[in-house]
Amino acid sequence: MLAMNYRGPYRVRADHKPDPVIEHPGDAIVRVTRSCICGSDLHLYHGMVPDTRVGHTFGHEFIGVVEDIGSGVQNLKVGDRVLVPFNLFCGSCFYCQRELFGNCHNTNPEATAVGGIYGYSHTAGGYDGGQAEYVRVPMADVGPYLIPDDIHDDDAVLLTDALPTGYQAAEMGDIAEGDTVVVFGAGPVGIFAAKSAWLMGAGRVIVVDCVDYRLEFVKRFAQCETVNFLEVKDMALHIKKMTDWMGADVCIDAVGCDASGNLTQTITGRLMKAQAGAATVLHWCINSARKGGNVSIVGVYGPTFNAVPIGNAVNKGLTLRMNQASVKRHLPRLIEHIRAGRIDPKQIITHRIPLEEVGDAYHIFSSKLDNCIKPILIPPSANQVRAVTASATH
Amino acid sequence: METRKEDTAHHHHGHDHQHGHLQMHPSQGHLEPRRPSREALSHIQGWGADLDRKNRPAVPMERTPPRFIDAKPGDPPQQPETVEVLVSPERPGITPIFGTAQPPSGLSGMIRRLAFKSTENDLRHWMLLLLADRINVVEGIAEDLARGHVPNILGEMGIKAEMKHNPAGLAKKVAITAAVVGTAVYLMKRRDRGDSRHDGDRYGERYYR
């Protein structure tokens, strides 16, 4: 099959790899019809996440059709159209039983601090991802979600990560009616976090980024105010001025370890890797929030340490909440929102690129070329009615 | 949007006060956050649909029993280990499910095995893994060449997209690279010449003539 192949920082290509096989009775093989490149894939692409091995196939945002199932699978059948949440989870461990699907303890042997994630390095379990023609989907009775007939494929693929993560970011902000919410990062997750903040009753939503076309997009899509931080002398001071010198009620970090905007952080975090990426946005969140405010973190950081102004957070009495999104618990509510026309996720898709051109796709997204907001990769077998290759191999 | 220029203007404003007879500070601002009315927000599509917290799925707060999964009780059956899988020392045994994507191999694999002797709590664990990743890149190129495949590194970095969407940026990068390489080559050549002249002066013409 054709699959994205990581060769090192800033280098990826499409290669032929062996088809995935059933390795566990609970596995399914899914023929991918659409996969996205996610902002968090860029952290891998930039070499920020330890144990990202050459040959790895990224891709934790994908939908497809079930092509084969293991002997233990009861809830899925061949031919089902499924969206696959980016978390791999068992459904039965202590954490899954508390709906903390992003923290499953049974799917990642290589680290205890993070659950299994498709195509997200060996630190997240060593599973190849969905930027390929076929993908192994473990715990197929538990993870995949049948796509309702009235939900468009383009909306469905955004329900695997970007929209639920943005929604969870807003939810972790514990937004009360009228709150001022500042979202750092106008990528797909930041855009959806801004949109979700309104659903939760925000009074004011401000999005911060350094790329004008992204700010223009989010202003239109999420009807919010925007700030280009390159035009601002000091981010925290600027937010204070915008909020009658109080600070924001809620700050959301939708950027993570690849943040620009602070030279020291860029050198120590992004270039030297002496800390787990630049903690610039964490600084801005903690220092821009009002006393007693909330900081919500969904931006990805590597697992090593970060220089974070925790003293300010303590002195200000902030509440910090953070997690990988537990995608599956959000899906019913988000599907209601889509059906009611409150949100139209597919509007953020700007590029449809054949999987064969994955190197260019990553470069376009990473370098923010051609006004790219969200690229989708289409594998050559996406429109194949019935594939035989997956089951033919085992 | 407030700009650097405006920030500067604000500071000038502060200086003006110091020339006055009495120290005056600007207003303290509001002592509580101002909130827009519901009417003012009514044009926002979907505003307040989840204002009532019972409509929110409430993450990451723990919630039992789980509503959206149909899992069998007990741990899932154990996946057979067909390749080497490194396991965190912060857990006993291996998880019932795991990935088998790229087993450790070569020098990078040896470093990864060493990394897994220390815990996730130990910085050395992560730094060794990052080191292994970099070595793995060189191994990847060697592996390509060994298979008779010369990797198209510029293609893998998206040169086609760069040419199409950012030709000016590409030209700049090429010019900078050429300038840096050119300067380095020139300096090395000059040093070579300098060394030979020095040697000649010292041991040839001046001392041995």
XYZ file of C-alpha atoms in Angstrom:
603
model
C 0.000 0.000 0.000
C 0.978 3.623 -0.340
C 1.766 5.397 2.933
C 3.388 8.524 4.229
C 6.952 7.778 5.373
C 8.877 9.962 7.863
C 12.570 10.233 6.946
C 13.703 12.854 9.470
C 12.904 16.435 10.468
C 11.217 18.301 7.578
C 11.480 15.225 5.334
C 8.544 12.985 4.466
C 7.546 11.081 1.348
C 4.966 8.627 0.072
C 6.312 5.082 -0.140
C 5.049 1.587 -0.625
C 4.853 -0.284 2.665
C 3.424 -3.696 3.572
C -0.329 -3.685 4.172
C -1.321 -3.735 7.847
C -2.572 -7.038 9.227
C -4.816 -8.149 12.087
C -2.468 -8.507 15.069
C -5.055 -8.912 17.821
C -8.587 -10.361 17.867
C -9.966 -6.902 18.522
C -8.339 -5.306 15.453
C -9.931 -4.030 12.265
C -8.289 -2.961 9.028
C -9.728 0.291 7.690
C -9.336 1.553 4.121
C -8.697 5.251 4.527
C -10.864 7.602 2.484
C -9.616 10.863 3.951
C -6.891 11.820 6.383
C -5.805 15.221 7.591
C -2.471 16.691 8.488
C -2.879 18.062 12.001
C -0.972 20.908 13.610
C 0.353 18.387 16.100
C 1.785 16.331 13.223
C 3.999 19.344 12.626
C 5.604 18.844 16.041
C 6.629 15.371 14.847
C 7.618 16.735 11.437
C 9.861 19.304 13.125
C 11.544 16.611 15.245
C 10.128 17.858 18.549
C 8.711 14.585 19.899
C 11.214 11.990 21.199
C 11.169 8.468 19.723
C 9.812 9.459 16.317
C 11.416 6.725 14.261
C 12.392 6.887 10.604
C 9.847 4.936 8.571
C 6.913 5.970 10.773
C 3.584 6.778 9.131
C 1.855 9.737 10.741
C -1.840 10.500 10.699
C -4.218 10.440 13.655
C -7.112 12.167 11.871
C -8.710 9.763 9.423
C -11.946 8.175 8.349
C -12.532 5.167 6.171
C -14.332 1.941 5.435
C -13.890 -1.286 7.417
C -12.173 -3.826 5.170
C -11.422 -6.626 7.605
C -12.120 -7.475 11.241
C -10.488 -9.686 13.875
C -12.251 -12.683 15.387
C -13.243 -10.805 18.542
C -14.919 -7.804 16.897
C -18.691 -7.712 17.387
C -19.801 -4.113 16.937
C -18.376 -3.480 13.460
C -18.770 -5.222 10.151
C -16.935 -5.066 6.852
C -18.196 -2.155 4.784
C -19.032 0.106 7.759
C -18.120 3.766 7.283
C -16.278 4.880 10.381
C -14.557 7.874 11.866
C -11.716 6.862 14.153
C -10.957 9.053 17.195
C -7.251 9.790 17.388
C -6.950 8.129 20.792
C -6.422 4.395 20.972
C -8.369 3.203 24.006
C -9.516 -0.079 25.466
C -12.742 1.013 27.134
C -12.151 -1.190 30.137
C -9.206 0.211 32.119
C -9.559 2.482 35.157
C -9.253 5.602 32.998
C -11.589 4.551 30.195
C -14.191 3.628 32.788
C -14.048 7.288 33.822
C -14.347 8.420 30.200
C -10.752 9.616 30.191
C -10.226 7.952 26.817
C -7.219 10.134 26.086
C -5.506 8.582 29.112
C -6.093 4.879 28.436
C -3.588 2.707 30.297
C -3.807 -0.361 28.058
C -2.669 0.864 24.665
C 0.777 2.402 25.116
C 3.559 0.284 26.640
C 6.276 2.866 25.980
C 5.045 5.668 28.226
C 2.605 5.993 31.085
C 2.107 9.747 30.738
C 0.228 9.489 27.441
C -2.173 6.981 25.953
C -1.877 5.414 22.526
C -2.282 7.733 19.537
C -2.315 6.697 15.880
C 0.819 7.698 13.985
C 2.239 9.751 16.801
C 5.719 8.306 17.479
C 6.658 5.437 19.745
C 6.202 7.709 22.735
C 2.490 7.381 21.933
C 2.533 3.621 21.419
C 4.291 2.938 18.112
C 1.201 2.632 15.924
C 1.389 3.576 12.266
C -1.190 6.219 11.385
C -3.805 6.890 8.774
C -1.903 8.912 6.178
C -1.923 5.726 4.168
C -4.259 3.575 2.125
C -4.907 1.160 4.995
C -4.505 1.334 8.745
C -4.679 -1.102 11.616
C -7.373 -0.038 14.083
C -7.032 -1.875 17.411
C -9.965 -2.161 19.852
C -12.343 -1.820 16.945
C -15.393 -2.502 19.109
C -14.605 0.519 21.239
C -12.819 3.254 19.279
C -14.420 3.735 15.836
C -17.708 5.597 15.523
C -20.179 4.855 12.737
C -20.589 7.954 10.584
C -24.289 8.868 10.426
C -25.636 9.032 6.863
C -26.379 12.737 7.115
C -22.838 13.662 8.191
C -20.524 14.630 5.343
C -17.150 12.882 5.082
C -15.363 16.235 5.346
C -17.151 17.004 8.612
C -16.525 13.475 9.870
C -12.762 13.662 9.400
C -12.665 16.875 11.437
C -14.565 15.088 14.207
C -11.617 12.721 14.735
C -9.513 15.395 16.455
C -9.537 19.059 15.438
C -13.116 19.932 16.376
C -13.348 17.840 19.578
C -9.951 19.149 20.728
C -11.015 22.758 20.120
C -14.318 22.092 21.854
C -12.612 20.435 24.815
C -10.194 23.346 25.050
C -13.133 25.715 25.463
C -14.854 23.368 27.867
C -11.771 23.054 30.061
C -11.793 26.846 30.255
C -15.042 26.462 32.238
C -16.479 29.450 30.380
C -19.277 31.353 32.165
C -21.748 33.684 30.459
C -20.074 36.863 29.273
C -16.496 35.699 29.860
C -13.638 37.112 27.827
C -11.803 34.230 26.191
C -8.398 34.592 24.559
C -7.354 31.786 22.212
C -3.661 31.646 21.356
C -3.189 30.094 17.909
C -5.384 30.439 14.819
C -4.752 26.953 13.477
C -7.629 24.507 13.105
C -7.850 23.729 16.835
C -7.693 27.407 17.806
C -10.372 28.213 15.224
C -12.678 25.550 16.657
C -11.884 26.596 20.238
C -12.958 30.155 19.361
C -16.164 28.899 17.782
C -16.866 26.633 20.768
C -16.309 29.480 23.234
C -19.369 31.222 21.779
C -21.432 28.028 22.123
C -20.604 28.087 25.817
C -21.750 31.680 26.206
C -18.545 33.717 25.994
C -19.000 37.482 25.906
C -15.895 38.219 23.961
C -13.524 36.002 21.983
C -10.048 37.196 20.985
C -7.724 35.076 18.824
C -3.965 35.683 18.736
C -1.626 34.550 15.947
C 1.150 35.975 13.780
C -0.165 35.015 10.350
C -2.560 37.520 8.846
C -4.457 35.170 6.539
C -5.207 32.851 9.463
C -6.441 35.774 11.531
C -8.643 36.934 8.646
C -10.063 33.433 8.367
C -10.841 33.016 12.058
C -12.355 36.498 12.254
C -14.789 35.516 9.497
C -15.399 31.926 10.619
C -15.715 32.541 14.352
C -16.816 36.203 14.367
C -14.092 37.053 16.874
C -11.590 39.855 17.490
C -8.007 39.175 16.459
C -4.513 40.279 17.455
C -1.346 39.802 15.429
C 1.312 39.417 18.116
C 4.027 40.694 15.785
C 2.361 44.095 16.012
C 2.231 44.057 19.796
C 5.050 44.973 22.101
C 4.051 42.797 25.046
C 1.310 40.208 24.807
C 0.170 40.143 28.432
C 0.157 43.952 28.626
C -1.853 44.126 25.437
C -4.516 41.716 26.714
C -4.694 43.673 29.973
C -5.290 46.881 28.014
C -7.971 45.191 25.935
C -9.759 43.977 29.079
C -9.936 47.129 31.200
C -6.656 46.059 32.851
C -8.280 42.978 34.369
C -6.902 40.242 32.132
C -8.882 37.550 30.353
C -11.218 35.236 32.225
C -10.063 32.302 30.158
C -6.860 31.759 28.154
C -6.498 28.814 25.796
C -3.171 27.437 24.546
C -3.896 25.980 21.109
C -0.276 26.136 19.959
C 2.042 23.974 22.056
C 5.764 23.425 21.629
C 6.225 25.101 18.231
C 5.278 28.594 19.405
C 6.989 31.647 17.936
C 7.191 35.016 19.609
C 10.010 34.757 22.145
C 13.649 34.485 21.118
C 14.904 32.786 24.295
C 12.165 30.185 24.156
C 12.758 29.635 20.444
C 16.481 29.057 20.970
C 16.222 26.840 24.044
C 13.048 25.008 23.084
C 12.690 24.806 19.340
C 16.299 24.906 18.218
C 18.359 23.413 21.054
C 15.581 21.108 22.343
C 16.959 21.845 25.810
C 13.343 22.078 26.934
C 10.263 20.391 25.511
C 9.663 23.087 22.928
C 8.980 26.787 23.367
C 6.696 27.507 26.317
C 5.926 30.984 24.955
C 2.174 30.481 24.831
C 2.080 29.060 28.350
C 3.774 32.251 29.531
C 1.274 34.374 27.614
C -1.681 32.390 28.951
C -0.583 32.553 32.583
C 0.388 36.210 32.387
C -2.659 37.349 30.384
C -5.315 35.668 32.520
C -7.045 37.607 35.241
C -6.530 36.582 38.852
C -8.674 33.552 39.601
C -9.000 32.911 35.869
C -8.696 29.682 33.935
C -5.991 28.441 31.606
C -6.784 25.574 29.274
C -3.977 23.775 27.474
C -4.443 21.521 24.453
C -1.270 22.490 22.585
C 1.124 19.544 22.449
C 4.397 19.666 24.382
C 7.136 17.062 24.374
C 7.519 15.063 27.538
C 10.678 16.719 28.863
C 10.552 19.749 31.122
C 9.497 23.295 30.218
C 10.356 26.635 31.802
C 6.878 27.727 32.872
C 6.082 30.692 35.170
C 4.281 28.538 37.704
C 4.862 31.118 40.449
C 2.648 33.611 38.645
C -0.026 30.963 38.251
C 0.115 30.257 41.991
C 0.047 33.897 42.988
C -2.839 34.643 40.644
C -4.854 31.680 41.846
C -5.311 30.324 38.338
C -6.979 27.068 37.493
C -4.975 25.145 34.911
C -6.681 22.329 33.045
C -5.186 20.321 30.245
C -5.453 16.997 28.484
C -5.490 15.204 25.198
C -9.102 15.362 24.041
C -11.213 12.334 24.898
C -12.753 12.518 21.465
C -15.472 9.932 21.743
C -17.338 11.572 24.601
C -17.752 14.772 22.565
C -19.061 13.196 19.392
C -22.823 13.005 20.124
C -22.993 16.654 21.182
C -20.829 17.875 18.313
C -22.921 15.979 15.784
C -25.979 17.747 17.240
C -24.214 21.077 16.706
C -23.416 20.205 13.092
C -26.977 19.080 12.425
C -28.369 22.244 13.985
C -26.113 24.347 11.747
C -24.314 25.929 14.704
C -20.991 24.865 13.301
C -19.887 23.803 9.828
C -16.452 22.217 10.345
C -15.684 21.418 6.699
C -15.406 25.122 5.928
C -11.861 25.112 7.301
C -10.622 22.618 4.694
C -8.576 24.585 2.179
C -6.464 21.928 0.447
C -7.121 18.452 -0.956
C -3.816 16.851 -1.846
C -3.138 13.358 -3.215
C -1.263 11.179 -0.717
C 1.480 10.800 -3.339
C 2.353 14.492 -2.813
C 2.620 14.254 0.969
C 6.038 15.982 1.058
C 4.559 19.081 -0.560
C 1.444 18.872 1.609
C 3.508 18.970 4.814
C 5.614 21.799 3.508
C 2.579 23.875 2.518
C 0.963 23.395 5.935
C 4.155 23.807 7.956
C 5.311 26.931 6.098
C 1.774 28.364 5.906
C 1.913 28.690 2.126
C -1.026 29.292 -0.219
C -3.280 30.483 2.640
C -3.478 26.952 3.968
C -5.743 26.379 6.966
C -6.378 22.628 6.855
C -5.054 20.131 4.286
C -6.673 16.778 3.596
C -4.776 13.877 2.050
C -6.642 11.616 -0.355
C -5.146 8.139 -0.831
C -5.312 6.623 -4.334
C -7.602 3.853 -3.077
C -10.058 6.247 -1.416
C -12.753 5.743 -4.018
C -12.200 2.064 -4.506
C -15.500 0.292 -3.933
C -14.098 -2.865 -2.391
C -10.419 -3.426 -1.759
C -8.913 -6.874 -1.638
C -5.338 -6.037 -0.717
C -5.856 -5.720 3.027
C -7.320 -9.155 3.631
C -5.178 -10.790 0.963
C -2.104 -10.405 3.140
C -3.192 -12.569 6.055
C -5.505 46.811 17.267
C -2.971 48.398 19.530
C 0.482 48.619 18.055
C 3.993 49.209 19.260
C 3.588 52.791 18.225
C 0.536 53.177 20.408
C 2.311 51.537 23.302
C 5.075 54.100 22.946
C 2.507 56.874 22.825
C 1.114 55.604 26.084
C 4.515 55.832 27.725
C 4.949 59.383 26.514
C 1.673 60.136 28.159
C 3.154 58.815 31.414
C 6.166 61.108 31.115
C 3.926 64.128 30.704
C 2.583 63.553 34.177
C 6.020 63.844 35.647
C 6.316 67.385 34.369
C 3.170 68.401 36.226
C 3.148 69.762 39.761
C 1.150 66.828 41.057
C 1.781 63.141 40.339
C -1.333 61.939 38.516
C -1.946 58.366 37.477
C -4.477 57.331 34.905
C -7.669 55.714 36.080
C -7.342 52.263 37.636
C -9.588 50.893 34.944
C -12.679 48.926 35.796
C -12.695 46.976 39.007
C -14.770 44.205 37.542
C -14.914 42.814 34.029
C -17.532 44.363 31.749
C -19.974 41.901 30.196
C -21.877 42.395 26.951
C -25.647 41.882 27.015
C -27.305 38.812 25.464
C -28.832 41.085 22.828
C -25.387 42.296 21.834
C -24.337 38.680 21.284
C -27.460 37.418 19.568
C -25.928 37.724 16.097
C -23.323 35.066 16.896
C -24.322 31.793 15.301
C -25.061 29.186 18.006
C -24.309 31.554 20.885
C -25.054 30.025 24.260
C -26.173 26.610 22.949
C -24.008 25.018 25.640
C -24.362 27.771 28.211
C -26.116 25.281 30.435
C -23.320 23.057 31.731
C -25.463 19.945 31.526
C -25.123 20.176 27.733
C -21.334 19.980 27.938
C -19.599 16.622 27.839
C -17.424 17.870 30.755
C -13.838 17.012 30.028
C -11.457 16.059 31.504
C -13.451 15.618 34.704
C -13.858 11.974 35.495
C -17.278 10.573 34.753
C -18.619 7.130 35.587
C -20.081 4.978 34.277
C -18.891 5.616 30.708
C -21.730 6.385 28.318
C -20.301 5.983 24.863
C -18.483 2.675 24.841
C -19.454 -0.941 24.846
C -16.459 -2.652 26.380
C -16.270 -6.105 27.793
C -15.312 -6.220 31.491
C -11.691 -6.957 32.344
C -8.532 -6.323 30.405
C -8.534 -7.125 26.674
C -6.740 -10.341 25.574
C -2.986 -10.051 25.244
C -1.565 -9.199 21.814
C 1.300 -11.564 20.898
C 4.734 -9.941 20.824
C 6.097 -10.528 17.324
C 8.694 -7.746 17.359
C 10.794 -6.073 20.027
C 8.733 -3.533 21.937
C 10.389 -1.250 24.456
C 8.444 -0.900 27.684
C 8.466 1.972 30.131
C 10.060 1.051 33.465
C 7.162 2.910 35.055
C 4.795 0.000 34.439
C 4.968 -3.730 35.136
C 4.697 -5.957 32.081
C 3.489 -4.945 28.653
C 0.106 -3.458 27.755
C -2.495 -5.829 26.218
C -2.424 -3.745 22.993
C 0.599 -2.095 21.415
C 2.003 -0.855 18.138
C 4.588 -2.795 16.164
C 5.393 -0.091 13.643
C 9.193 0.353 13.659
C 11.037 -1.947 16.062
C 14.358 -0.600 17.374
C 17.307 -1.407 15.123
C 20.939 -0.479 14.552
C 22.843 2.043 16.624
C 19.712 4.127 17.234
C 18.016 0.995 18.541
C 20.877 0.397 20.988
C 20.524 3.946 22.269
C 16.765 3.533 22.575
C 17.236 0.338 24.615
C 19.611 2.254 26.853
C 17.062 5.090 27.165
C 14.435 2.616 28.366
C 16.672 1.635 31.268
C 15.801 4.989 32.827
C 12.299 6.081 33.713
C 10.059 8.675 32.077
C 10.782 10.732 35.169
C 14.470 10.840 34.234
C 15.483 13.525 31.746
C 18.150 11.207 30.306
C 15.390 8.948 28.997
C 14.037 11.630 26.690
C 17.370 13.151 25.725
C 18.749 9.738 24.696
C 15.631 9.140 22.609
C 16.093 12.474 20.854
C 19.736 11.574 20.189
C 18.647 8.199 18.800
C 16.153 9.967 16.534
C 18.921 12.056 14.971
C 21.163 9.030 14.438
C 18.171 7.196 12.987
C 17.927 9.870 10.263
C 21.448 9.036 9.064
C 20.611 5.327 9.261
C 17.552 6.040 7.105
C 19.684 7.606 4.382
C 22.158 4.691 4.540
C 19.256 2.244 4.332
C 17.878 4.018 1.258
C 21.279 3.961 -0.444
C 21.786 0.304 0.460
C 18.517 -0.466 -1.322
C 19.802 1.428 -4.336
C 17.426 4.305 -3.744
C 18.931 7.781 -3.739
C 16.557 9.807 -1.586
C 15.181 12.919 -3.202
C 15.797 15.031 -0.109
C 14.609 18.303 -1.660
C 11.455 16.566 -2.885
C 10.847 15.157 0.592
C 11.135 18.685 1.949
C 8.473 19.945 -0.451
C 10.599 21.827 -2.972
C 7.825 21.670 -5.586
C 5.375 23.381 -3.247
C 8.019 25.950 -2.316
C 8.694 26.742 -6.001
C 5.000 27.081 -6.725
C 3.849 29.032 -3.686
C 6.946 30.809 -2.412
C 9.385 31.387 -5.304
C 10.748 34.587 -3.768
C 11.413 32.856 -0.450
C 13.107 29.994 -2.248
C 15.328 32.387 -4.214
C 16.284 34.092 -0.955
C 17.129 30.774 0.713
C 19.212 29.702 -2.294
C 21.051 33.053 -2.299
C 21.760 32.879 1.434
C 22.938 29.261 1.193
C 25.149 30.087 -1.797
C 26.602 33.082 0.052
C 27.328 31.043 3.189
C 28.842 28.138 1.257
C 30.797 30.508 -0.996
C 32.208 32.412 1.975
C 33.143 29.192 3.755
C 34.912 27.813 0.662
C 36.729 31.115 0.130
C 37.884 31.266 3.755
C 39.086 27.669 3.683
C 41.023 28.243 0.488
C 42.539 31.433 1.864
C 43.577 29.630 5.029
C 45.197 26.900 2.951
C 47.142 29.503 0.993
C 48.052 31.318 4.205
C 49.356 28.118 5.767
C 51.572 27.264 2.820
C 52.999 30.784 2.635
C 53.706 30.677 6.348
C 55.391 27.298 6.044
C 57.445 28.544 3.154
C 58.553 31.627 5.038
C 59.498 29.745 8.095
C 61.138 26.645 6.837
C 61.947 27.453 3.260
C 63.160 30.835 2.251
C 64.031 32.414 5.566
C 65.522 29.635 7.693
C 67.044 27.225 5.267
C 68.375 29.400 2.594
